[in-house]
Short mmCIF file of C-alpha atoms in Angstrom, two decimals:
data_model
loop_
_atom_site.label_atom_id
_atom_site.label_comp_id
_atom_site.label_asym_id
_atom_site.label_seq_id
_atom_site.Cartn_x
_atom_site.Cartn_y
_atom_site.Cartn_z
CA TYR A 5 -39.19 -81.45 -3.92
CA SER A 6 -37.72 -83.91 -6.32
CA HIS A 7 -39.45 -84.58 -9.61
CA GLN A 8 -40.58 -88.02 -8.41
CA ASP A 9 -42.14 -86.58 -5.23
CA LEU A 10 -44.08 -83.98 -7.22
CA LYS A 11 -45.54 -86.62 -9.52
CA ASN A 12 -46.44 -88.74 -6.52
CA ILE A 13 -48.13 -85.86 -4.70
CA ASP A 14 -50.00 -84.83 -7.86
CA SER A 15 -51.38 -88.33 -8.30
CA LEU A 16 -52.34 -88.47 -4.62
CA PHE A 17 -54.21 -85.15 -4.88
CA PHE A 18 -56.08 -86.34 -7.97
CA ARG A 19 -57.01 -89.57 -6.17
CA LEU A 20 -58.19 -87.50 -3.23
CA LEU A 21 -60.31 -85.27 -5.46
CA ASN A 22 -61.85 -88.25 -7.28
CA ARG A 23 -62.56 -90.06 -4.01
CA TYR A 24 -64.15 -86.93 -2.53
CA ARG A 25 -66.41 -86.53 -5.58
CA SER A 26 -67.54 -90.15 -5.43
CA SER A 27 -70.34 -90.95 -3.07
CA THR A 28 -69.48 -94.36 -1.70
CA GLY A 29 -70.04 -95.33 1.89
CA ASN A 30 -66.38 -95.22 2.89
CA THR A 31 -65.40 -91.97 1.12
CA TYR A 32 -64.37 -90.27 4.34
CA THR A 33 -62.04 -93.10 5.37
CA GLU A 34 -60.45 -93.34 1.93
CA CYS A 35 -59.94 -89.54 1.79
CA MET A 36 -58.29 -89.56 5.20
CA SER A 37 -56.01 -92.39 4.11
CA ILE A 38 -54.91 -90.43 1.04
CA LEU A 39 -54.36 -87.30 3.15
CA TYR A 40 -52.11 -89.29 5.48
CA ASN A 41 -50.15 -90.53 2.46
CA ILE A 42 -49.68 -86.94 1.28
CA TYR A 43 -48.60 -85.91 4.76
CA SER A 44 -46.12 -88.80 4.87
CA VAL A 45 -44.50 -87.74 1.57
CA LEU A 46 -44.27 -84.13 2.74
CA GLN A 47 -42.84 -85.15 6.11
CA LYS A 48 -40.23 -87.39 4.47
CA ASN A 49 -39.19 -84.61 2.13
CA ASP A 50 -38.96 -82.12 5.00
CA GLU A 51 -36.29 -84.29 6.64
CA GLN A 52 -34.04 -84.02 3.59
CA VAL A 53 -31.63 -81.12 3.27
CA TYR A 54 -31.27 -79.44 -0.10
CA LEU A 55 -27.67 -78.74 -1.09
CA ASP A 56 -26.91 -76.41 -3.95
CA ASN A 57 -24.00 -77.18 -6.27
CA SER A 58 -21.51 -74.94 -4.48
CA LYS A 59 -22.15 -76.69 -1.15
CA ARG A 60 -21.99 -80.11 -2.80
CA ASP A 61 -18.65 -79.16 -4.37
CA ALA A 62 -17.35 -77.87 -1.02
CA MET A 63 -18.34 -81.13 0.70
CA ALA A 64 -16.73 -83.17 -2.09
CA LYS A 65 -13.47 -81.21 -1.69
CA ILE A 66 -13.49 -81.72 2.07
CA LYS A 67 -14.20 -85.45 1.66
CA HIS A 68 -11.32 -85.69 -0.81
CA HIS A 69 -9.11 -83.86 1.69
CA MET A 70 -10.15 -86.38 4.35
CA ASP A 71 -9.34 -89.28 2.02
CA GLU A 72 -5.89 -87.85 1.26
CA HIS A 73 -4.90 -86.67 4.76
CA PHE A 74 -6.63 -89.15 7.10
CA ASN A 75 -3.26 -90.19 8.50
CA GLN A 76 -2.65 -86.78 10.08
CA THR A 77 -3.52 -87.11 13.77
CA GLU A 78 -4.38 -83.41 14.01
CA LEU A 79 -7.10 -83.75 11.36
CA SER A 80 -10.42 -83.20 13.09
CA VAL A 81 -13.98 -82.21 12.27
CA SER A 82 -13.46 -78.75 13.74
CA LEU A 83 -10.36 -78.26 11.57
CA LEU A 84 -12.27 -79.43 8.48
CA ALA A 85 -15.17 -77.11 9.27
CA GLU A 86 -12.76 -74.22 9.67
CA LYS A 87 -11.07 -75.14 6.38
CA SER A 88 -14.46 -75.10 4.64
CA GLY A 89 -15.39 -71.73 6.17
CA MET A 90 -18.44 -73.10 7.99
CA SER A 91 -19.45 -73.49 11.57
CA GLU A 92 -18.85 -76.97 12.91
CA VAL A 93 -22.56 -77.62 13.42
CA TYR A 94 -23.46 -76.54 9.89
CA PHE A 95 -20.54 -78.50 8.44
CA ARG A 96 -21.64 -81.67 10.23
CA LYS A 97 -25.21 -81.20 8.99
CA LEU A 98 -24.20 -80.68 5.35
CA PHE A 99 -21.71 -83.56 5.34
CA LYS A 100 -24.27 -85.96 6.78
CA ALA A 101 -26.92 -84.72 4.33
CA GLN A 102 -24.65 -85.37 1.36
CA TYR A 103 -22.98 -88.62 2.42
CA GLY A 104 -25.39 -90.15 4.93
CA ILE A 105 -22.70 -90.45 7.60
CA SER A 106 -21.26 -87.96 10.06
CA PRO A 107 -17.82 -86.57 9.19
CA SER A 108 -16.27 -88.02 12.34
CA LYS A 109 -17.63 -91.52 11.61
CA TYR A 110 -16.45 -91.24 8.02
CA LEU A 111 -12.95 -90.24 9.13
CA ILE A 112 -12.84 -93.11 11.60
CA SER A 113 -13.97 -95.59 8.93
CA VAL A 114 -11.25 -94.41 6.53
CA ARG A 115 -8.64 -94.70 9.26
CA LEU A 116 -9.82 -98.16 10.29
CA LYS A 117 -9.82 -99.34 6.68
CA ASN A 118 -6.23 -98.18 6.31
CA SER A 119 -5.18 -99.78 9.58
CA LYS A 120 -6.58 -103.12 8.40
CA LYS A 121 -4.41 -102.88 5.28
CA LEU A 122 -1.34 -102.10 7.38
CA MET A 123 -1.98 -104.98 9.79
CA LYS A 124 -1.26 -107.40 6.94
CA TYR A 125 2.41 -106.52 7.33
CA PRO A 126 3.80 -108.44 10.33
CA PHE A 127 6.85 -106.17 10.65
CA LEU A 128 4.58 -103.23 11.68
CA SER A 129 3.48 -103.15 15.30
CA LEU A 130 -0.16 -102.40 16.11
CA GLU A 131 0.94 -99.05 17.45
CA GLU A 132 2.66 -98.20 14.17
CA CYS A 133 -0.46 -99.26 12.24
CA ALA A 134 -2.56 -97.03 14.46
CA LEU A 135 -0.28 -94.00 14.21
CA GLN A 136 0.18 -94.33 10.44
CA SER A 137 -3.61 -94.43 10.10
CA GLY A 138 -4.05 -91.17 12.00
CA PHE A 139 -5.05 -92.43 15.46
CA SER A 140 -3.53 -90.47 18.30
CA SER A 141 -2.89 -93.47 20.55
CA LEU A 142 -2.92 -97.24 20.55
CA GLN A 143 -5.56 -97.35 23.30
CA TYR A 144 -7.96 -95.14 21.33
CA PHE A 145 -7.34 -97.22 18.20
CA CYS A 146 -7.97 -100.50 20.01
CA ARG A 147 -11.17 -99.23 21.58
CA LEU A 148 -12.57 -97.99 18.24
CA PHE A 149 -11.41 -101.07 16.35
CA LYS A 150 -13.16 -103.41 18.75
CA LYS A 151 -16.29 -101.25 18.79
CA GLU A 152 -16.54 -101.25 15.00
CA THR A 153 -15.45 -104.81 14.20
CA GLY A 154 -16.36 -106.72 17.34
CA ILE A 155 -12.84 -108.11 17.78
CA SER A 156 -9.57 -106.68 19.01
CA PRO A 157 -6.86 -105.59 16.56
CA GLY A 158 -4.62 -108.41 17.80
CA ALA A 159 -7.32 -111.02 17.14
CA TYR A 160 -7.96 -109.49 13.72
CA ARG A 161 -4.28 -109.67 12.86
CA LYS A 162 -4.08 -113.33 13.94
CA SER A 163 -7.02 -114.14 11.67
CA LEU A 164 -5.17 -112.82 8.61
#
């Protein structure tokens, strides 16, 4: 538990104890409300994954690798998991816990960001922009681009 959660739970337990000791007509209802608050804090904390420093460092190195090598079409989540020495499932879980986004979505967002920069240059075709950003094909790039931005790459380029 984080320091803030512990202080919050401590104060909730003290409120619960004080409410229980008081003899007002709605003591039961107030105690149940406080218990639900405690349960809510515990439940929220249970959903978080604790990462020790070595795992945080490993995820930071992998993210840096993704930022540097996003343009390699063979770069994939399974390759990154293998590089980190983790199973793919565990790698996905740790990456999402640390960065709040799945590794595949992060990689796609980095590639799309780069492709938008490249589309500013009219001498590059859309296919060249896609390939230089790490997408394996123009069709895949177009589909993802439209899904993420709501417009086609061609329409985006015309709006520049």
